[in-house]
Short mmCIF file of C-alpha atoms in Angstrom, two decimals:
data_model
loop_
_atom_site.label_atom_id
_atom_site.label_comp_id
_atom_site.label_asym_id
_atom_site.label_seq_id
_atom_site.Cartn_x
_atom_site.Cartn_y
_atom_site.Cartn_z
CA MET A 1 -47.22 -49.94 84.60
CA PHE A 2 -48.96 -47.02 87.06
CA ARG A 3 -45.53 -45.36 87.87
CA SER A 4 -46.36 -42.11 86.25
CA LEU A 5 -49.13 -41.39 87.56
CA LYS A 6 -47.06 -40.60 90.72
CA TYR A 7 -46.30 -37.01 88.69
CA ARG A 8 -49.22 -34.52 90.01
CA ASN A 9 -49.20 -32.60 85.96
CA PHE A 10 -49.65 -35.55 84.21
CA LYS A 11 -52.24 -37.40 87.15
CA LEU A 12 -54.88 -34.11 86.68
CA PHE A 13 -54.31 -35.03 82.40
CA PHE A 14 -54.73 -38.41 82.72
CA TYR A 15 -58.07 -38.00 83.98
CA GLY A 16 -59.38 -35.13 83.12
CA GLN A 17 -58.06 -36.52 78.82
CA SER A 18 -60.24 -39.76 80.37
CA ILE A 19 -63.91 -38.60 80.20
CA SER A 20 -63.54 -36.01 77.49
CA LEU A 21 -62.46 -38.74 75.13
CA MET A 22 -64.54 -41.07 76.16
CA GLY A 23 -67.30 -38.28 75.11
CA THR A 24 -65.08 -37.84 71.84
CA TRP A 25 -65.67 -41.71 70.79
CA MET A 26 -69.85 -41.42 71.53
CA GLN A 27 -69.72 -38.41 68.48
CA LYS A 28 -67.45 -40.65 66.59
CA THR A 29 -69.80 -43.50 66.57
CA ALA A 30 -72.29 -41.35 66.56
CA VAL A 31 -71.21 -39.19 63.37
CA ALA A 32 -70.34 -42.19 61.26
CA TRP A 33 -73.50 -44.60 62.29
CA LEU A 34 -76.07 -41.18 60.91
CA VAL A 35 -74.39 -40.17 58.05
CA TYR A 36 -73.97 -43.64 56.86
CA ARG A 37 -78.23 -43.71 57.67
CA LEU A 38 -78.76 -40.73 55.78
CA THR A 39 -77.04 -41.45 52.65
CA GLY A 40 -76.10 -45.11 52.02
CA SER A 41 -72.60 -44.23 50.79
CA ALA A 42 -69.24 -45.49 51.32
CA PHE A 43 -67.82 -42.32 49.37
CA LEU A 44 -69.80 -39.94 51.59
CA LEU A 45 -68.59 -42.13 54.74
CA GLY A 46 -64.96 -41.65 53.83
CA LEU A 47 -65.30 -37.52 52.94
CA VAL A 48 -66.17 -36.68 56.61
CA THR A 49 -63.30 -39.26 58.27
CA PHE A 50 -61.20 -36.65 54.86
CA VAL A 51 -62.21 -33.74 56.67
CA SER A 52 -61.76 -33.99 59.71
CA LEU A 53 -58.58 -35.40 59.63
CA ILE A 54 -56.61 -33.73 56.14
CA PRO A 55 -55.92 -30.57 58.40
CA SER A 56 -53.38 -32.68 60.26
CA LEU A 57 -51.54 -33.24 56.43
CA ILE A 58 -51.40 -29.94 55.78
CA LEU A 59 -50.17 -27.62 58.85
CA PRO A 60 -48.60 -29.83 61.58
CA PRO A 61 -45.32 -28.34 60.12
CA TYR A 62 -46.86 -25.44 60.74
CA ALA A 63 -47.94 -26.59 63.83
CA GLY A 64 -45.35 -27.99 65.47
CA SER A 65 -42.36 -24.83 64.65
CA PHE A 66 -45.91 -22.88 66.42
CA ILE A 67 -45.41 -24.51 69.67
CA ASP A 68 -41.74 -24.47 70.06
CA ARG A 69 -41.86 -20.85 69.90
CA HIS A 70 -44.62 -20.33 72.27
CA ASP A 71 -46.03 -21.36 76.09
CA ARG A 72 -47.64 -24.83 74.79
CA PHE A 73 -49.63 -25.17 77.81
CA LYS A 74 -52.43 -22.04 76.88
CA THR A 75 -52.17 -23.23 73.65
CA LEU A 76 -53.37 -26.90 74.99
CA VAL A 77 -56.00 -24.86 76.46
CA ASN A 78 -57.08 -22.72 73.95
CA THR A 79 -57.52 -25.59 72.21
CA GLN A 80 -60.20 -27.85 74.28
CA ILE A 81 -61.98 -23.97 74.55
CA ILE A 82 -62.31 -23.94 70.95
CA SER A 83 -63.72 -27.76 70.58
CA MET A 84 -65.57 -27.20 73.54
CA ILE A 85 -67.37 -24.08 71.35
CA GLN A 86 -67.50 -26.92 68.70
CA ALA A 87 -69.18 -30.00 70.07
CA PHE A 88 -71.75 -27.41 70.98
CA ALA A 89 -72.24 -26.01 67.60
CA LEU A 90 -72.80 -29.63 66.38
CA ALA A 91 -74.50 -30.84 69.64
CA ALA A 92 -77.14 -28.03 69.02
CA MET A 93 -77.99 -28.97 65.04
CA ILE A 94 -78.54 -32.36 65.94
CA TYR A 95 -80.59 -31.90 68.82
CA PHE A 96 -83.16 -29.80 66.75
CA LYS A 97 -82.36 -32.25 64.06
CA PHE A 98 -80.55 -29.75 61.58
CA TYR A 99 -79.74 -33.56 59.17
CA SER A 100 -77.31 -31.34 57.37
CA ILE A 101 -74.19 -33.16 56.28
CA THR A 102 -72.91 -29.58 54.48
CA GLY A 103 -73.08 -28.76 58.37
CA ILE A 104 -71.64 -31.64 59.81
CA ILE A 105 -68.54 -31.71 57.61
CA PHE A 106 -67.42 -27.82 58.39
CA LEU A 107 -67.79 -28.70 61.39
CA SER A 108 -66.12 -31.81 60.59
CA LEU A 109 -63.10 -30.12 58.94
CA VAL A 110 -63.60 -26.73 62.57
CA GLN A 111 -61.99 -29.61 64.28
CA GLY A 112 -59.52 -30.88 62.20
CA VAL A 113 -57.82 -27.57 62.33
CA VAL A 114 -58.48 -27.67 65.96
CA ASN A 115 -56.56 -31.35 66.44
CA ALA A 116 -53.74 -30.13 64.44
CA PHE A 117 -52.62 -27.97 66.92
CA ASP A 118 -54.56 -30.11 69.58
CA VAL A 119 -52.53 -33.41 68.88
CA THR A 120 -48.90 -31.65 68.14
CA CYS A 121 -49.06 -30.09 71.68
CA ARG A 122 -49.97 -32.48 73.63
CA GLN A 123 -47.64 -34.79 72.49
CA SER A 124 -44.36 -32.56 72.37
CA LEU A 125 -45.57 -31.71 76.72
CA MET A 126 -45.75 -35.05 77.99
CA ILE A 127 -42.08 -34.38 78.78
CA ASP A 128 -43.16 -31.31 80.81
CA MET A 129 -45.79 -33.68 82.95
CA VAL A 130 -43.05 -36.09 84.10
CA ASP A 131 -40.44 -34.81 85.82
CA ASP A 132 -38.12 -37.92 85.11
CA PRO A 133 -36.73 -38.62 81.65
CA ALA A 134 -36.87 -42.62 82.49
CA ASP A 135 -40.69 -42.41 82.59
CA LEU A 136 -41.15 -41.18 79.55
CA PRO A 137 -42.41 -43.78 77.55
CA ASN A 138 -44.38 -44.58 80.13
CA ALA A 139 -46.34 -41.45 79.82
CA ILE A 140 -46.50 -42.48 77.01
CA ALA A 141 -47.84 -45.77 76.93
CA LEU A 142 -50.91 -44.58 79.17
CA ASN A 143 -51.75 -42.41 77.60
CA SER A 144 -52.15 -44.54 74.34
CA SER A 145 -53.97 -46.96 77.54
CA MET A 146 -56.40 -44.27 78.11
CA THR A 147 -57.11 -43.38 74.96
CA ASN A 148 -57.79 -46.50 73.43
CA LEU A 149 -59.83 -47.87 76.31
CA ALA A 150 -62.50 -44.32 75.16
CA ARG A 151 -62.29 -46.36 72.70
CA ILE A 152 -64.00 -49.39 74.06
CA VAL A 153 -66.53 -47.85 76.15
CA GLY A 154 -67.73 -44.52 74.18
CA PRO A 155 -67.81 -47.09 71.17
CA ALA A 156 -69.87 -49.50 73.53
CA ILE A 157 -72.25 -46.25 75.73
CA ALA A 158 -72.71 -44.68 72.08
CA GLY A 159 -74.77 -48.28 70.66
CA VAL A 160 -76.31 -48.88 73.71
CA VAL A 161 -77.17 -45.03 73.67
CA LEU A 162 -78.01 -44.62 70.11
CA SER A 163 -80.61 -46.93 69.82
CA THR A 164 -82.12 -45.40 72.84
CA LEU A 165 -81.99 -42.33 73.85
CA GLY A 166 -80.94 -40.85 70.92
CA GLU A 167 -78.20 -39.81 68.34
CA ASP A 168 -78.69 -36.17 70.70
CA PHE A 169 -77.25 -37.89 73.76
CA CYS A 170 -74.21 -38.54 72.50
CA PHE A 171 -73.29 -35.49 70.88
CA VAL A 172 -74.34 -33.96 73.87
CA SER A 173 -72.76 -36.05 75.98
CA ASN A 174 -69.36 -34.75 73.49
CA PHE A 175 -69.66 -31.61 74.78
CA LEU A 176 -70.32 -31.47 78.30
CA SER A 177 -66.99 -34.36 79.32
CA TYR A 178 -64.90 -31.22 77.53
CA ILE A 179 -66.18 -29.41 81.15
CA PRO A 180 -63.85 -31.98 83.82
CA VAL A 181 -60.16 -31.99 81.07
CA LEU A 182 -60.32 -27.95 81.29
CA ILE A 183 -61.51 -28.17 85.45
CA CYS A 184 -57.47 -30.60 84.88
CA LEU A 185 -56.35 -28.01 83.36
CA TYR A 186 -56.55 -25.30 85.91
CA LEU A 187 -55.78 -27.68 88.52
CA MET A 188 -51.83 -28.25 86.81
CA ARG A 189 -48.67 -26.37 87.84
CA ILE A 190 -46.37 -26.74 84.64
CA ASN A 191 -43.95 -24.65 83.95
CA THR A 192 -43.31 -25.22 80.39
CA SER A 193 -39.57 -23.70 78.55
CA VAL A 194 -40.22 -21.26 75.67
CA THR A 195 -37.97 -21.78 73.21
CA GLU A 196 -36.86 -17.55 72.71
CA ARG A 197 -38.59 -16.13 70.08
CA PRO A 198 -36.01 -15.85 66.14
CA GLU A 199 -35.47 -13.74 64.04
CA LYS A 200 -36.30 -16.13 61.63
CA LYS A 201 -39.46 -16.43 59.61
CA ILE A 202 -41.56 -20.09 60.76
CA TRP A 203 -41.22 -20.48 57.11
CA VAL A 204 -37.18 -20.40 57.39
CA GLU A 205 -37.89 -22.98 60.81
CA LEU A 206 -40.66 -25.22 58.52
CA ARG A 207 -37.13 -25.66 56.64
CA GLU A 208 -35.04 -26.75 59.21
CA GLY A 209 -37.23 -29.08 60.68
CA PHE A 210 -37.68 -30.99 57.60
CA SER A 211 -33.73 -31.06 56.56
CA TYR A 212 -34.04 -32.79 60.68
CA ILE A 213 -35.98 -35.15 59.41
CA SER A 214 -34.45 -35.96 56.45
CA SER A 215 -30.77 -36.68 58.10
CA GLU A 216 -32.55 -39.16 60.36
CA LYS A 217 -32.56 -41.65 58.65
CA GLU A 218 -33.90 -43.59 61.27
CA LEU A 219 -37.52 -41.31 62.08
CA SER A 220 -37.27 -40.66 58.51
CA SER A 221 -37.58 -45.00 57.70
CA LEU A 222 -40.05 -45.26 60.75
CA ILE A 223 -42.47 -41.93 59.38
CA VAL A 224 -42.60 -43.42 55.67
CA LEU A 225 -43.65 -47.24 57.28
CA LEU A 226 -46.31 -45.43 59.75
CA ALA A 227 -47.12 -43.09 55.92
CA ILE A 228 -47.67 -45.81 53.87
CA SER A 229 -50.00 -47.59 56.58
CA SER A 230 -52.36 -44.61 57.38
CA MET A 231 -52.23 -44.80 53.66
CA PHE A 232 -53.77 -47.93 52.60
CA VAL A 233 -54.25 -49.59 56.11
CA ILE A 234 -55.92 -47.78 58.99
CA PRO A 235 -58.38 -46.07 56.74
CA PHE A 236 -60.20 -50.04 56.72
CA ASN A 237 -62.11 -48.87 60.26
CA THR A 238 -64.05 -46.13 57.38
CA LEU A 239 -65.76 -49.08 55.84
CA MET A 240 -66.98 -50.79 59.36
CA PRO A 241 -70.29 -49.15 59.20
CA ILE A 242 -70.61 -51.18 56.19
CA PHE A 243 -69.67 -54.61 58.38
CA ALA A 244 -71.55 -53.86 60.54
CA LYS A 245 -75.72 -53.34 58.72
CA ASP A 246 -74.65 -54.79 55.09
CA LEU A 247 -72.74 -57.54 55.35
CA PHE A 248 -74.11 -58.80 58.94
CA HIS A 249 -76.98 -57.01 58.94
CA GLY A 250 -76.64 -55.69 62.24
CA THR A 251 -77.77 -51.95 63.77
CA ALA A 252 -76.16 -48.98 65.59
CA LYS A 253 -75.07 -51.55 68.20
CA THR A 254 -73.31 -54.24 65.42
CA PHE A 255 -70.71 -51.35 64.50
CA SER A 256 -70.68 -50.42 68.42
CA LEU A 257 -69.04 -54.04 68.81
CA PHE A 258 -66.72 -54.32 66.20
CA GLU A 259 -65.35 -50.76 67.57
CA SER A 260 -64.52 -52.02 70.59
CA ALA A 261 -63.39 -54.50 69.51
CA ILE A 262 -60.24 -53.01 67.42
CA GLY A 263 -60.03 -50.62 71.22
CA LEU A 264 -59.78 -53.82 72.68
CA GLY A 265 -57.06 -55.14 70.86
CA ALA A 266 -55.09 -51.44 71.33
CA LEU A 267 -55.42 -51.51 75.10
CA ILE A 268 -54.32 -54.79 75.04
CA SER A 269 -51.12 -53.32 73.19
CA ALA A 270 -50.69 -50.57 75.42
CA VAL A 271 -50.83 -52.27 78.75
CA TYR A 272 -47.91 -54.24 76.88
CA LEU A 273 -46.05 -51.31 75.96
CA ALA A 274 -47.04 -49.87 79.33
CA ASN A 275 -44.81 -52.50 81.05
CA LEU A 276 -41.26 -52.69 78.61
CA LYS A 277 -38.56 -50.98 80.80
CA THR A 278 -36.81 -50.38 78.37
CA SER A 279 -37.21 -48.29 74.70
CA GLU A 280 -34.79 -50.63 72.64
CA ASN A 281 -36.57 -52.62 71.10
CA LEU A 282 -39.17 -50.60 69.38
CA ILE A 283 -38.36 -50.46 66.36
CA LYS A 284 -38.60 -54.16 65.96
CA ILE A 285 -41.33 -54.23 67.70
CA ALA A 286 -42.87 -51.31 64.80
CA ILE A 287 -42.22 -54.22 62.22
CA VAL A 288 -44.14 -57.37 63.60
CA ALA A 289 -47.19 -54.90 64.14
CA CYS A 290 -46.41 -53.73 61.35
CA LEU A 291 -47.11 -57.32 60.04
CA LEU A 292 -49.89 -58.03 62.89
CA PHE A 293 -51.61 -55.84 61.26
CA GLY A 294 -52.18 -56.07 58.11
CA ALA A 295 -52.69 -60.01 58.64
CA GLY A 296 -55.85 -59.34 61.31
CA ILE A 297 -57.40 -57.02 58.35
CA LEU A 298 -56.89 -59.75 55.91
CA LEU A 299 -58.40 -62.69 57.47
CA LEU A 300 -61.16 -59.87 58.52
CA SER A 301 -62.01 -59.72 55.32
CA LEU A 302 -61.69 -63.07 54.74
CA THR A 303 -64.37 -64.60 57.53
CA ARG A 304 -68.89 -63.80 57.64
CA PHE A 305 -68.67 -65.34 60.82
CA LEU A 306 -69.49 -62.35 62.98
CA PRO A 307 -66.72 -63.49 66.24
CA ALA A 308 -64.92 -64.53 64.29
CA SER A 309 -64.35 -60.85 62.95
CA LEU A 310 -63.94 -59.21 66.13
CA PHE A 311 -61.33 -61.58 67.01
CA PHE A 312 -60.19 -60.37 63.80
CA MET A 313 -60.95 -56.56 64.93
CA VAL A 314 -59.18 -57.63 68.08
CA LEU A 315 -56.22 -58.29 66.76
CA SER A 316 -55.76 -55.76 64.11
CA GLY A 317 -56.59 -52.86 67.29
CA VAL A 318 -53.24 -54.20 69.02
CA GLY A 319 -50.91 -54.68 65.34
CA MET A 320 -51.68 -51.15 64.65
CA MET A 321 -51.90 -50.04 68.08
CA ALA A 322 -48.30 -51.45 68.93
CA GLN A 323 -47.05 -49.89 65.60
CA THR A 324 -48.86 -46.61 66.10
CA SER A 325 -47.50 -45.81 69.52
CA ALA A 326 -44.22 -48.06 69.29
CA ILE A 327 -42.85 -45.52 66.65
CA ASN A 328 -44.77 -41.85 68.25
CA THR A 329 -42.51 -43.72 71.54
CA TYR A 330 -39.63 -43.82 69.27
CA ILE A 331 -39.68 -40.21 67.68
CA GLN A 332 -40.17 -38.65 71.21
CA THR A 333 -36.83 -40.83 72.29
CA HIS A 334 -34.81 -39.68 70.37
CA ALA A 335 -35.73 -36.75 68.41
CA ALA A 336 -33.51 -33.65 69.25
CA PRO A 337 -35.50 -31.42 72.33
CA ASN A 338 -35.27 -28.38 70.71
CA MET A 339 -36.00 -30.34 67.47
CA ARG A 340 -39.09 -32.02 69.55
CA GLY A 341 -41.92 -30.42 68.37
CA ARG A 342 -41.72 -30.18 64.70
CA ALA A 343 -40.38 -34.24 64.74
CA ILE A 344 -43.92 -34.73 66.26
CA SER A 345 -45.34 -32.72 63.65
CA TYR A 346 -44.03 -34.73 61.26
CA TYR A 347 -44.81 -37.79 62.60
CA ILE A 348 -48.63 -36.25 63.48
CA MET A 349 -48.54 -35.33 60.07
CA ALA A 350 -47.28 -39.01 58.14
CA TYR A 351 -50.00 -40.68 60.32
CA GLN A 352 -53.66 -38.14 61.41
CA GLY A 353 -52.16 -36.40 57.83
CA VAL A 354 -52.37 -39.40 55.73
CA ILE A 355 -55.46 -41.23 57.20
CA PRO A 356 -57.63 -39.34 55.17
CA VAL A 357 -56.50 -39.11 51.58
CA GLY A 358 -56.76 -42.40 52.29
CA SER A 359 -59.86 -43.27 53.29
CA LEU A 360 -61.85 -41.07 50.44
CA LEU A 361 -59.38 -43.39 48.25
CA VAL A 362 -61.42 -46.97 50.54
CA GLY A 363 -64.51 -45.22 50.10
CA ALA A 364 -64.15 -44.41 46.60
CA LEU A 365 -62.64 -48.02 46.25
CA ALA A 366 -65.03 -49.98 48.14
CA GLU A 367 -68.54 -48.05 45.92
CA VAL A 368 -66.37 -50.40 42.41
CA VAL A 369 -65.39 -53.21 44.25
CA GLY A 370 -67.36 -53.64 47.57
CA ALA A 371 -65.95 -53.68 50.77
CA LYS A 372 -64.58 -56.81 51.37
CA THR A 373 -63.33 -57.11 48.13
CA THR A 374 -61.42 -53.01 49.81
CA VAL A 375 -60.43 -54.46 52.89
CA ALA A 376 -58.94 -57.41 51.72
CA ILE A 377 -56.35 -54.90 49.26
CA GLU A 378 -55.93 -53.49 52.65
CA GLY A 379 -54.50 -55.64 54.59
CA ILE A 380 -52.33 -57.41 51.38
CA ILE A 381 -50.66 -53.68 50.97
CA GLY A 382 -49.56 -53.26 55.06
CA ILE A 383 -48.20 -57.43 54.90
CA VAL A 384 -45.35 -55.54 51.86
CA ALA A 385 -44.80 -52.00 53.53
CA ALA A 386 -43.72 -54.58 56.44
CA ILE A 387 -41.78 -56.52 54.21
CA GLY A 388 -40.13 -54.20 52.56
CA PHE A 389 -39.55 -51.95 55.92
CA VAL A 390 -37.52 -54.64 56.49
CA TYR A 391 -36.13 -55.34 52.62
CA TYR A 392 -35.00 -51.15 53.61
CA ARG A 393 -33.40 -51.04 57.01
CA VAL A 394 -31.08 -55.27 56.06
CA TYR A 395 -30.20 -54.70 51.98
CA VAL A 396 -30.65 -50.28 51.26
CA ARG A 397 -29.34 -48.67 53.61
CA GLY A 398 -26.36 -51.52 54.14
CA SER A 399 -24.15 -53.47 57.13
CA GLY A 400 -22.40 -51.87 59.48
CA ARG A 401 -25.16 -50.63 62.24
CA LEU A 402 -28.16 -50.84 60.43
CA SER A 403 -27.46 -54.72 59.32
CA LEU A 404 -30.14 -57.57 60.43
CA ALA A 405 -27.58 -58.44 63.04
CA GLY A 406 -28.38 -54.13 63.94
CA MET A 407 -31.52 -54.65 63.19
CA ARG A 408 -32.05 -57.68 65.68
CA ALA A 409 -29.90 -55.48 68.28
CA LYS A 410 -32.69 -52.89 68.78
#
């Protein structure tokens, strides 16, 4: 499971990001709780998520082309420095009790712009950290494990800190967490191949990237499935402060349990993916995971028993993580090398970029029909999306390698 850690560069990246991501999840939990505590508005909860992720809908194609033309490692270092500055500004605002929703929204937007480049860069850099391409799927799965372990530990710590030391401690902790990641980055010895600057304008490259994705039906169909899930299913998590505070009459600790539960499910899924010896069944895994994800949040909407709700959150985390990670790994291992940055950018656009639009819609719908009904609708959409994807592969795209037998072989 840990074979990718034998590579020095990936090991340093893994350790540094592990610390930084815990701070990030502490801050995310604190922001969601703070916004709902101050406003009591489901719509504003969705709005904060929207502005933090909407740049990932607009910028990734440009970011992918930019990264294909520049040194990916230097770009990553720069994005981490800018993120640290943004974290300092947010921490200072909360420390001095300048509770401005407008300020939080603005700084969330700044972080969203940086993340559009940062995530694309980190994903495309992964192959440069692992000497043997055969270990790339394992590295991607370990990276996902790290992210989801932070998603368990970060909110759990935040739940305790919010009720004891206060919100400002969470924000300051995130600022300080960038120090070890920057140290690890500067200790890495990595040589990235920089594509020679072409004569073509970047807009021509953007068009080429879109044409490539459109022509690769396996890639494009998976990206569409992920976009549907990101628009209508994944944003269910936006409403968890409402579940914790209003439906279960809980506190920040209750909310942190919900965040940690979905992180635990995602970690279980990541460990399973990290132990895969081949990447032959990734499409099948994505389909099953999509069904599991939809079923998990549908059941979550139907229960009023907290332990059962937490179990269904774990189930949802398993499905969500397996779906997104399987699609990510498939794209990275099947995209043409000269198009990898642009292919990954479309994955990020379909994943992180579409979520903010969905969060805004989910927040607005919850104001009208309630949080539980909204989550139930999201679960049904997730199940229908998985069934529709299977129907497309089996019946719409024809026989031969895309027949039912062909799909099983994958």
